[in-house]
Short mmCIF file of N, CA and C in Angstrom, two decimals:
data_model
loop_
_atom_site.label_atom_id
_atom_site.label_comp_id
_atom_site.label_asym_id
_atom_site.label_seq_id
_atom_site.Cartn_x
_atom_site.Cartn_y
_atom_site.Cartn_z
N UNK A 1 18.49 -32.05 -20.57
CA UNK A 1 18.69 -31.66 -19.20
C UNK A 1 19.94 -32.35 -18.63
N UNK A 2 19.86 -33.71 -18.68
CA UNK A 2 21.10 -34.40 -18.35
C UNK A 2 22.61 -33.54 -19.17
N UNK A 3 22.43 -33.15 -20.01
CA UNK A 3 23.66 -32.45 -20.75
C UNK A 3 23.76 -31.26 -19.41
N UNK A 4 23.53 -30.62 -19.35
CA UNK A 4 23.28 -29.65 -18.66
C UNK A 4 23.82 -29.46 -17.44
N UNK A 5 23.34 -31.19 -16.78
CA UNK A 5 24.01 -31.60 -15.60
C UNK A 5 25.47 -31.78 -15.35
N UNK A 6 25.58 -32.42 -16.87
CA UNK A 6 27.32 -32.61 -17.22
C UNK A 6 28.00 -31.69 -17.18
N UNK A 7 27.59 -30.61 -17.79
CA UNK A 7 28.33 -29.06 -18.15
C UNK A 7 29.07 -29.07 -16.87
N UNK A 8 27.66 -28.61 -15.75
CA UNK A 8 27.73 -28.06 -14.61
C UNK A 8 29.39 -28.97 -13.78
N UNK A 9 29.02 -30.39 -13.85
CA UNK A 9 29.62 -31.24 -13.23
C UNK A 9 31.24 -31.36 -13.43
N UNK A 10 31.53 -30.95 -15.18
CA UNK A 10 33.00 -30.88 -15.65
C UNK A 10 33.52 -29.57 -15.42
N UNK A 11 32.34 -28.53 -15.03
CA UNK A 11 33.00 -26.95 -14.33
C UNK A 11 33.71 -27.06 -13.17
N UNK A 12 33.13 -27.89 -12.51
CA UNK A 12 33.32 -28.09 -11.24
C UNK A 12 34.44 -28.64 -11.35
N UNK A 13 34.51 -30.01 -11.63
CA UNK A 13 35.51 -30.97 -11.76
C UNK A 13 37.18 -30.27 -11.99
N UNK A 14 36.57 -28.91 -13.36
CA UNK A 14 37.53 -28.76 -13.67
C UNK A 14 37.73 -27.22 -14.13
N UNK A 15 37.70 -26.47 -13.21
CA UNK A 15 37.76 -24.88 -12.98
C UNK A 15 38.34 -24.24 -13.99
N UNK A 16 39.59 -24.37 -14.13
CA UNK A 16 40.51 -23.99 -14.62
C UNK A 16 39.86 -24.02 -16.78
N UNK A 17 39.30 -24.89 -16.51
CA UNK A 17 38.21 -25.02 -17.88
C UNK A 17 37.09 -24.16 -18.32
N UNK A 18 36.66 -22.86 -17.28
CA UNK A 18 35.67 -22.68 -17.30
C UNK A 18 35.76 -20.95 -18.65
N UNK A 19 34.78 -21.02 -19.08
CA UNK A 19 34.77 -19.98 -20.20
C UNK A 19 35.31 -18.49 -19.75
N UNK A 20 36.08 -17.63 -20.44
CA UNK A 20 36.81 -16.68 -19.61
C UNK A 20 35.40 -15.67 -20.31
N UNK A 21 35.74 -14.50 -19.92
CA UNK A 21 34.96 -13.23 -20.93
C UNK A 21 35.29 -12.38 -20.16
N UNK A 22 35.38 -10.98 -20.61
CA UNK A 22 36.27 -9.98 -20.06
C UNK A 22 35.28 -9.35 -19.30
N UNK A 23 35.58 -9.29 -17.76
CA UNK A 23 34.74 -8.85 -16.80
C UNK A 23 34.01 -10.04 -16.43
N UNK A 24 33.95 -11.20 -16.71
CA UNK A 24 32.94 -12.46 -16.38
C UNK A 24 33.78 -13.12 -15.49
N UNK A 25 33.48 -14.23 -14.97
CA UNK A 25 33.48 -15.20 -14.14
C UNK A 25 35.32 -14.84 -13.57
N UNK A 26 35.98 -15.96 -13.60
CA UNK A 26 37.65 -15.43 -12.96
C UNK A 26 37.55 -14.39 -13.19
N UNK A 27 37.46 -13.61 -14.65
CA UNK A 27 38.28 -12.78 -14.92
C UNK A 27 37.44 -10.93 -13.98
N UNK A 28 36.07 -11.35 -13.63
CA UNK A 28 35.65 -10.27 -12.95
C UNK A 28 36.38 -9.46 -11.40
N UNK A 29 36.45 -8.63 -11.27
CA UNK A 29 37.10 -7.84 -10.10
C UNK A 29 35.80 -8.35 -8.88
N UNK A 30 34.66 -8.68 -8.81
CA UNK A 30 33.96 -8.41 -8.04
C UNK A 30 34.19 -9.60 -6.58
N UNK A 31 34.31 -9.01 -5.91
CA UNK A 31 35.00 -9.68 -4.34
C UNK A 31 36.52 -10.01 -4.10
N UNK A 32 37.26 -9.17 -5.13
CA UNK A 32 38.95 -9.09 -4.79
C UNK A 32 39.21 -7.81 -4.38
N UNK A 33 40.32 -8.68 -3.77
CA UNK A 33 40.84 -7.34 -2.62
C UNK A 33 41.86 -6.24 -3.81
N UNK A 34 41.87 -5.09 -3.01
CA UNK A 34 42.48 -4.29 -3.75
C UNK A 34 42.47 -3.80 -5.23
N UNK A 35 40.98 -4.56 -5.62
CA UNK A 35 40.50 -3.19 -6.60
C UNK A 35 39.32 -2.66 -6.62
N UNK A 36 39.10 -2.06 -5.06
CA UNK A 36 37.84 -1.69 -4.74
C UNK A 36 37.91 0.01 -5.34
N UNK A 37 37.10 0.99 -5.88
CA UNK A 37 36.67 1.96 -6.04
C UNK A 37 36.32 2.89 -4.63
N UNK A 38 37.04 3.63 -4.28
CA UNK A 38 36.85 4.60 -3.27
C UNK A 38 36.54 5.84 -3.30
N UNK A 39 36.41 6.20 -4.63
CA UNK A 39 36.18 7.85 -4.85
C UNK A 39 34.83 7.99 -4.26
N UNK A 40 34.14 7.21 -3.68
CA UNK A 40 32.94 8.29 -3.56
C UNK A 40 32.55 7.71 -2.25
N UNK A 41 33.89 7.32 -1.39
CA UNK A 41 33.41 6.89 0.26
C UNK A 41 34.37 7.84 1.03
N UNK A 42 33.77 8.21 2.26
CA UNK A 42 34.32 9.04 3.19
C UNK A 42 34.28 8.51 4.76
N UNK A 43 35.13 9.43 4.79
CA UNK A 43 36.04 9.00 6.68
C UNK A 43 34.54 8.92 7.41
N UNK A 44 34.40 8.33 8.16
CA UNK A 44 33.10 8.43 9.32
C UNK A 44 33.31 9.37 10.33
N UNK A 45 32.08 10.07 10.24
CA UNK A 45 32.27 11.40 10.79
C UNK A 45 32.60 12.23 10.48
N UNK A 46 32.87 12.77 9.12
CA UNK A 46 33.32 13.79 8.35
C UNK A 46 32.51 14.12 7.52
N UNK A 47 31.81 15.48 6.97
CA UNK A 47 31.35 15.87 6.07
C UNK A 47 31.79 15.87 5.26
N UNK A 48 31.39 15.58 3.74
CA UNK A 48 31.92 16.01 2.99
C UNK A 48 32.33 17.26 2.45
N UNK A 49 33.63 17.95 1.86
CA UNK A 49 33.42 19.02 1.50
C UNK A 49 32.54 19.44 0.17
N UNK A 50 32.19 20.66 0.18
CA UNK A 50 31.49 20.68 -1.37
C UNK A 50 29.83 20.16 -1.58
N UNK A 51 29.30 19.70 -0.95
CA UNK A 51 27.84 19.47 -0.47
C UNK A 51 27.45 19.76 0.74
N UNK A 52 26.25 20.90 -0.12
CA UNK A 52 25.53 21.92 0.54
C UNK A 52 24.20 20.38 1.30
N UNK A 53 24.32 20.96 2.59
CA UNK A 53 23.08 20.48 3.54
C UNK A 53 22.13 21.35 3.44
N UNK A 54 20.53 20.63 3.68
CA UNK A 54 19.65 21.14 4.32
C UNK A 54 19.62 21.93 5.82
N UNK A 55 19.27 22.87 5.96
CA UNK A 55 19.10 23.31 7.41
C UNK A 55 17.68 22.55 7.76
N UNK A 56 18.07 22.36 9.01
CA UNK A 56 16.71 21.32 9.57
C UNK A 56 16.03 22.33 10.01
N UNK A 57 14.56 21.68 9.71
CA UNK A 57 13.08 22.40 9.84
C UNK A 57 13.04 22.85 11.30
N UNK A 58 12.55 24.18 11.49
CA UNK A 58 12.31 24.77 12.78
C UNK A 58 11.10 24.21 13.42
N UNK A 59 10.48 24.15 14.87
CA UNK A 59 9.66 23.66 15.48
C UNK A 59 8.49 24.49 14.75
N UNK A 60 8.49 25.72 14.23
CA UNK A 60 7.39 26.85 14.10
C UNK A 60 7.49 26.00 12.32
N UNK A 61 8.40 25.72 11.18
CA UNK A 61 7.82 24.99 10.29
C UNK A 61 7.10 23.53 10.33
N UNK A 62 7.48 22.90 10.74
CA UNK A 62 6.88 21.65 11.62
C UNK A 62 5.75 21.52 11.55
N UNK A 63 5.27 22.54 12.84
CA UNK A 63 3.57 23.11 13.08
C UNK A 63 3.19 23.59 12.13
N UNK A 64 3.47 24.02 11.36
CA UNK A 64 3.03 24.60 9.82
C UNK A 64 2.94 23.64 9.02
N UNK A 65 3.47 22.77 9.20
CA UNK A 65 2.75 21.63 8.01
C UNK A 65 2.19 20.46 8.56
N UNK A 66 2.01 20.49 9.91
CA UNK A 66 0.75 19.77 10.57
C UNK A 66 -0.55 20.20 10.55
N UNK A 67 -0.69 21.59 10.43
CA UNK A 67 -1.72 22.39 10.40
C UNK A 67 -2.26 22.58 9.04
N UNK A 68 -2.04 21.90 7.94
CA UNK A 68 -2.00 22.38 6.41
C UNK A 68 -3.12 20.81 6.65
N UNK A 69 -4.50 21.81 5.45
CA UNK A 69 -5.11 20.82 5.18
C UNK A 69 -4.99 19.28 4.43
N UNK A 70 -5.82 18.41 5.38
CA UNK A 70 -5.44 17.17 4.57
C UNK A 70 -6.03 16.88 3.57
N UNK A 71 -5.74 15.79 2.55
CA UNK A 71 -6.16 15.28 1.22
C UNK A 71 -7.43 15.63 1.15
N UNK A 72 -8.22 15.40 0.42
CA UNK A 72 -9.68 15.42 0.09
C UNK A 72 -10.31 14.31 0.47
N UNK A 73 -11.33 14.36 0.82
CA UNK A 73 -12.22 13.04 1.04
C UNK A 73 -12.49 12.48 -0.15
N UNK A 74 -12.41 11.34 -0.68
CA UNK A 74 -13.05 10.70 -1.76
C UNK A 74 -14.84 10.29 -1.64
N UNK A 75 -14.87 10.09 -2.35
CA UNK A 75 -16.54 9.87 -2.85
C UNK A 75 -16.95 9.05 -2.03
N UNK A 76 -16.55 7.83 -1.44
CA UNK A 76 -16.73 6.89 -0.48
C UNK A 76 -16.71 7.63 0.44
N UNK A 77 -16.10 8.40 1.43
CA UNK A 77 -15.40 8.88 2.52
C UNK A 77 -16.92 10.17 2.88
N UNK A 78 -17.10 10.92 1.82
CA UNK A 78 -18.19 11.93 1.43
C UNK A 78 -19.13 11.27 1.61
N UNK A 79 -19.37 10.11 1.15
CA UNK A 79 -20.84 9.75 1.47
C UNK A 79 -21.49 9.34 2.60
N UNK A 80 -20.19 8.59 3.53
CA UNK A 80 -20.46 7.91 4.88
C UNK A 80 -20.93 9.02 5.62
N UNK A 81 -20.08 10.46 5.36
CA UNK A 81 -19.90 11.17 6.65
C UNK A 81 -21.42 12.13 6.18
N UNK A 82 -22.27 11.76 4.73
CA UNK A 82 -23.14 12.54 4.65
C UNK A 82 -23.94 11.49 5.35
N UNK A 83 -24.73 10.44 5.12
CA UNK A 83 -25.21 9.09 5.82
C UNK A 83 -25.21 9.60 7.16
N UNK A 84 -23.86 9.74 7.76
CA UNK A 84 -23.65 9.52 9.54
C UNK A 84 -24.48 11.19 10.12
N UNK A 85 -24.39 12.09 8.99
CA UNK A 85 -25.48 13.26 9.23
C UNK A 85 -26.89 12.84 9.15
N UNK A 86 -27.19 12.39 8.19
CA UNK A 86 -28.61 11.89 8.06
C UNK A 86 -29.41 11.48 8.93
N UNK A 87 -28.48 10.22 9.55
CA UNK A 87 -29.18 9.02 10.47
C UNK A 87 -28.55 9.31 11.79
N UNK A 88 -27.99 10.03 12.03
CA UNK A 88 -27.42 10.85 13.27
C UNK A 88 -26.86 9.67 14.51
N UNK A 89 -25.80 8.80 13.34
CA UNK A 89 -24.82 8.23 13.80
C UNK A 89 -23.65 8.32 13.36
N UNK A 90 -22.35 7.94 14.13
CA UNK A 90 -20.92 8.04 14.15
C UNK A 90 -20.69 7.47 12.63
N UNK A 91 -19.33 7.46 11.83
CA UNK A 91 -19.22 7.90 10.71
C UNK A 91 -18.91 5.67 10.57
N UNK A 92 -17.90 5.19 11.94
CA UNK A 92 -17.89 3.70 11.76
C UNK A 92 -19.17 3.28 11.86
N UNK A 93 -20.02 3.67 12.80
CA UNK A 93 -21.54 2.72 13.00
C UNK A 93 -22.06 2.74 12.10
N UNK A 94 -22.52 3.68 10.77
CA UNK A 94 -22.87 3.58 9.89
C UNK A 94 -22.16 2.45 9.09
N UNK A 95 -20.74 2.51 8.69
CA UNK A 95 -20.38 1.61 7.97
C UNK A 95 -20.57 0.26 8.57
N UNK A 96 -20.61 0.14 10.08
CA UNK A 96 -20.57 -1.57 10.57
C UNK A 96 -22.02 -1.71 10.12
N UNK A 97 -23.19 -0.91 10.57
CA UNK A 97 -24.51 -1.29 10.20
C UNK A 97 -24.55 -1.60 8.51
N UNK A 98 -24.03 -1.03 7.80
CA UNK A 98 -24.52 -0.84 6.24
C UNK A 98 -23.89 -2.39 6.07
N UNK A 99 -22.37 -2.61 6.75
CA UNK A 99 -21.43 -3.68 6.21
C UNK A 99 -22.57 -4.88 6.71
N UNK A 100 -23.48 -4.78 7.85
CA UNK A 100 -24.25 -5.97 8.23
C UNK A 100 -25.11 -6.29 7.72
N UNK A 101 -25.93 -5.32 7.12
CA UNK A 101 -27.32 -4.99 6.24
C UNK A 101 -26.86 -5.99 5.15
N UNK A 102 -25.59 -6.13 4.15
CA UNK A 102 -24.99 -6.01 3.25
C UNK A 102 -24.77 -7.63 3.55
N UNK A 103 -24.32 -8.15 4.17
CA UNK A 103 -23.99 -9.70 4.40
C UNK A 103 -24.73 -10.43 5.28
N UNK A 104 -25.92 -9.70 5.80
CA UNK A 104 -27.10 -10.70 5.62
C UNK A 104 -27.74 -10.92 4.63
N UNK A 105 -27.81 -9.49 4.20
CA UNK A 105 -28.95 -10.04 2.63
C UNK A 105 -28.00 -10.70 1.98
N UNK A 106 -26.79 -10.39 2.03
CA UNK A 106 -26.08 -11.20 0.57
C UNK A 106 -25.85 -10.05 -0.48
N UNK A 107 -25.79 -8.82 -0.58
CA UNK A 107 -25.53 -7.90 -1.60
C UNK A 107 -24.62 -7.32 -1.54
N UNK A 108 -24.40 -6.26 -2.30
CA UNK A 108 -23.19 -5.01 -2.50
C UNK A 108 -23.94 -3.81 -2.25
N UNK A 109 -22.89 -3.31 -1.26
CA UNK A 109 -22.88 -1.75 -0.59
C UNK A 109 -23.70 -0.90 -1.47
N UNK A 110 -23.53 -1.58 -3.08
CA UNK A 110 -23.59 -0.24 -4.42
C UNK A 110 -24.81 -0.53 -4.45
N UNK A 111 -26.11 -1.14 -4.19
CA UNK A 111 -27.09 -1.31 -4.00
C UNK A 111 -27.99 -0.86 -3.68
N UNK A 112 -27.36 0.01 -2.07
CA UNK A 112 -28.22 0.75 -1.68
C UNK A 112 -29.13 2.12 -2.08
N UNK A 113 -29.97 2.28 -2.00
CA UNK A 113 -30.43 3.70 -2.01
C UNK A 113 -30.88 4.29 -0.76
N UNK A 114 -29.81 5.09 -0.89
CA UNK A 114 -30.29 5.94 0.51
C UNK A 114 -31.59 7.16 0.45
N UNK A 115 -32.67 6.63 1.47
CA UNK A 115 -33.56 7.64 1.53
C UNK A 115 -33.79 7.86 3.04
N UNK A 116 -35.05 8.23 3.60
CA UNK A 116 -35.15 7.74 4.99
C UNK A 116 -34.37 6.74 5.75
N UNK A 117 -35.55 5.62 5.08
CA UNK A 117 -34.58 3.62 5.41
C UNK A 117 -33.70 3.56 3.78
N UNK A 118 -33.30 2.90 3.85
CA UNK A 118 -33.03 2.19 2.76
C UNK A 118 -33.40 1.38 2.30
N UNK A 119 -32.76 1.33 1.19
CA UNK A 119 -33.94 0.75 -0.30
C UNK A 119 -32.71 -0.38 -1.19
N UNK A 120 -33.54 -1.56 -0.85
CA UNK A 120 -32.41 -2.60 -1.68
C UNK A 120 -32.93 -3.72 -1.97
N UNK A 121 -32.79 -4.25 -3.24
CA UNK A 121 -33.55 -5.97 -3.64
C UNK A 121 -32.84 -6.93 -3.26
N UNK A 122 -33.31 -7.80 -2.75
CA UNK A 122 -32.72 -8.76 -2.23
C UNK A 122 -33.61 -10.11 -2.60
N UNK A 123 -32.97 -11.47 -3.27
CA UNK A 123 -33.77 -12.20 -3.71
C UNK A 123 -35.13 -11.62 -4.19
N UNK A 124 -35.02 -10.90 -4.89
CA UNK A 124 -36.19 -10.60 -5.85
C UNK A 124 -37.12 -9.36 -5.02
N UNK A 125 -36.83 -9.35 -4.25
CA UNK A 125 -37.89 -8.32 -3.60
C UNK A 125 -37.18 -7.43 -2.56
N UNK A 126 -38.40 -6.39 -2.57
CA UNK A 126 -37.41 -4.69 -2.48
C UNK A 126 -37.96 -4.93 -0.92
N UNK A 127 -36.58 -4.16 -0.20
CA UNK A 127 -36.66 -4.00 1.48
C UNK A 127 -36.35 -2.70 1.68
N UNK A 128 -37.59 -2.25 2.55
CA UNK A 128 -37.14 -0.77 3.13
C UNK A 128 -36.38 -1.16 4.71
N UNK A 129 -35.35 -0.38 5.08
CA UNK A 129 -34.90 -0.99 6.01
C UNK A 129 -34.19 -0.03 6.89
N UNK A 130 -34.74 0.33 7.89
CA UNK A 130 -34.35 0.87 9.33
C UNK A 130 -32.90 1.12 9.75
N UNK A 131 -31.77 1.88 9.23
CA UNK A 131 -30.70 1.66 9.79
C UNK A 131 -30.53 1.74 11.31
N UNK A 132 -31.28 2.74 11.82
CA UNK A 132 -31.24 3.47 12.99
C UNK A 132 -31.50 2.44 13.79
N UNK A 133 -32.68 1.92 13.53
CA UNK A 133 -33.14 0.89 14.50
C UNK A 133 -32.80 -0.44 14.19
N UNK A 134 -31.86 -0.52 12.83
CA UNK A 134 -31.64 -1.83 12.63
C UNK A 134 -32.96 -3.32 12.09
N UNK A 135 -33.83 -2.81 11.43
CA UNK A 135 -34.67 -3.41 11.62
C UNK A 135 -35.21 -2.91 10.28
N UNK A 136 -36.20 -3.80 9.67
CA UNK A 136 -36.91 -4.08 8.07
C UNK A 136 -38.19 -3.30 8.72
N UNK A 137 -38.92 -2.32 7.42
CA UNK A 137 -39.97 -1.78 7.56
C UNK A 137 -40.74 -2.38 6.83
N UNK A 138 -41.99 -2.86 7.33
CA UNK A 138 -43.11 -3.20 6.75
C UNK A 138 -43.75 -2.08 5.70
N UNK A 139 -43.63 -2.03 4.42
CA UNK A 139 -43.90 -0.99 3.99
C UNK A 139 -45.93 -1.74 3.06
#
């Protein structure tokens, strides 16, 4: 490592020493003036000639692809909004209730079985459990 340090230290010391290679260090163009490449920059404010533009989208295409159905629901997404039919709540209340159900007992979402209440083991023993009302059924 100390070698290393030296290298660095006699570059410095002594520039004019430093390894040439064609296109490398001095000998590279990169940050000298006057041999910059311009073929492919233009005046500001000028089109280029010879490239074709897009015509911009009309207000009537626009609305046409706001109106185009969105993605698919995934399997997660499908199930909440079947749940939020079931128990004839909003599609978040279901998930905040399920997410609470879920970190009191201490389990995973994948647990559940949805029937009426739900159905889930928790420390060893099975809980039927009330989403609606929030509350464990004495079964």
């Amino acid at each position: 490592m100390s070698d290393f340090f030296a290298t660095i230290k006699y570059y410095i010391e002594n520039p004019s020493e430093l390894p040439k290679k064609e296109g490398w260090g001095s000998d590279s163009d990169h940050g000298k003036q006057g041999n910059k490449d311009i073929s492919n920059t233009y005046q500001p404010g000028v089109e280029p000639v010879g490239e074709a533009k897009e015509p911009s989208p009309t207000k009537e295409e626009l609305l046409d692809e706001e109106e185009k159905p969105e993605v698919e629901e995934d399997g997660y997404d499908k199930l909440m909004s079947t749940l939020a039919q079931q128990y004839g709540l909003e599609v978040k209340e279901v998930q905040s209730r399920l997410a609470n159900i879920a970190l009191t007992y201490g389990i995973s979402l994948e647990s559940f079985d949805y029937k009426d209440t739900i159905i889930f083991t928790a420390n060893g023993r099975t809980i039927h459990y009330d989403i609606r009302n929030m509350k464990e059924v004495i079964s």
